[in-house]
Amino acid sequence: MSAPQTNIHEQERRHKGPLSGMALAFLFGVLMIGILGIWLVANGNEPRDASGEEAPAGVVQQQEADETRAPEVAPAEPGVVPEATPGATEGAETQTVPAGE
C-alpha cells in the first residue's frame, strides 16, 4: 500500500523542526566528545611532582619509602648482648636472654 497523499513539499515543511533538532543534538554530541578528547590529552598520564622534574611514579614512591624506612638490623644470636647503637638514649638497659629459654 502506498500513502494516500504524497505531497513532498508538505512533508518537508512538517519535518523541518524535528530534523533540525536531531541535527543540533548530533552536533552537540560531537562537540562534547571533541572537548572530552582535548581535555584527556591535556591532562594526560604525566606524573605530578612539586619540584617540576618528571620522574616515573614508582621511582618517586620508592625514594620516599627509602628515606622513611628504619635501618635493618641483623637478628641477634641467643645469649649475645648487642652493643649500644649510635644515637641510642643513654642509660637504656638491655636484657639478655639465657640460651635455652
XYZ file of C-alpha atoms in Angstrom:
101
model
C 0.000 0.000 0.000
C 1.126 3.487 -0.683
C 0.417 6.686 1.251
C -2.892 8.305 0.299
C -1.451 11.803 -0.131
C 2.207 12.208 -1.046
C 2.828 15.902 -1.148
C 6.621 16.133 -0.768
C 6.603 19.862 -0.065
C 4.031 19.468 2.732
C 6.004 16.629 4.375
C 9.243 18.590 4.086
C 7.660 21.545 5.876
C 6.233 19.340 8.655
C 9.517 17.537 9.323
C 11.748 20.615 9.248
C 11.638 21.196 13.061
C 12.342 17.603 14.184
C 15.145 17.179 11.617
C 16.744 20.453 12.738
C 16.548 19.305 16.381
C 18.221 15.982 15.558
C 20.980 17.786 13.639
C 21.597 20.123 16.602
C 21.688 17.180 19.046
C 24.194 15.407 16.793
C 26.436 18.486 16.590
C 26.234 18.962 20.377
C 27.325 15.321 20.918
C 30.249 15.669 18.518
C 31.300 18.908 20.235
C 31.176 17.278 23.698
C 33.244 14.285 22.544
C 35.784 16.664 20.990
C 36.044 18.679 24.221
C 36.463 15.440 26.221
C 39.255 14.299 23.906
C 41.092 17.623 24.204
C 40.718 17.562 27.993
C 42.050 13.992 28.220
C 45.075 14.813 26.086
C 45.804 17.975 28.092
C 45.615 16.095 31.427
C 47.478 13.011 30.209
C 49.291 10.425 32.293
C 52.144 12.703 33.338
C 53.424 12.314 36.898
C 52.785 15.280 39.129
C 55.793 16.401 41.141
C 56.120 19.618 43.135
C 59.752 20.070 42.094
C 58.836 20.234 38.421
C 61.037 17.291 37.488
C 59.440 14.485 35.593
C 60.015 11.062 37.102
C 58.080 7.800 36.993
C 55.688 7.452 39.915
C 57.286 4.198 41.132
C 60.708 5.818 41.444
C 59.388 8.729 43.498
C 57.440 6.435 45.806
C 60.475 4.148 46.255
C 62.726 7.091 47.158
C 60.229 8.343 49.731
C 59.928 4.861 51.219
C 63.727 4.507 51.445
C 64.039 7.807 53.317
C 61.474 6.873 55.972
C 62.447 3.242 56.458
C 64.356 2.293 59.623
C 67.748 0.663 59.097
C 67.657 -3.094 59.015
C 69.317 -4.884 61.945
C 70.510 -8.481 61.805
C 68.873 -10.768 64.384
C 70.978 -11.394 67.472
C 72.187 -14.837 68.417
C 70.758 -16.271 71.649
C 72.813 -15.329 74.670
C 74.653 -12.454 72.961
C 74.133 -8.903 74.180
C 74.011 -6.446 71.292
C 76.181 -3.357 71.515
C 74.570 0.018 72.001
C 73.663 1.614 68.695
C 74.810 5.142 67.903
C 72.146 7.646 68.813
C 70.540 5.396 71.411
C 69.451 7.058 74.624
C 71.956 6.843 77.406
C 71.117 4.748 80.397
C 68.944 2.391 78.445
C 69.009 -1.030 79.980
C 69.479 -4.120 77.911
C 68.249 -7.512 78.934
C 69.820 -10.748 77.882
C 68.009 -13.972 77.440
C 69.951 -17.038 78.518
C 70.359 -19.668 75.853
C 67.888 -22.477 76.158
C 64.818 -20.460 77.151
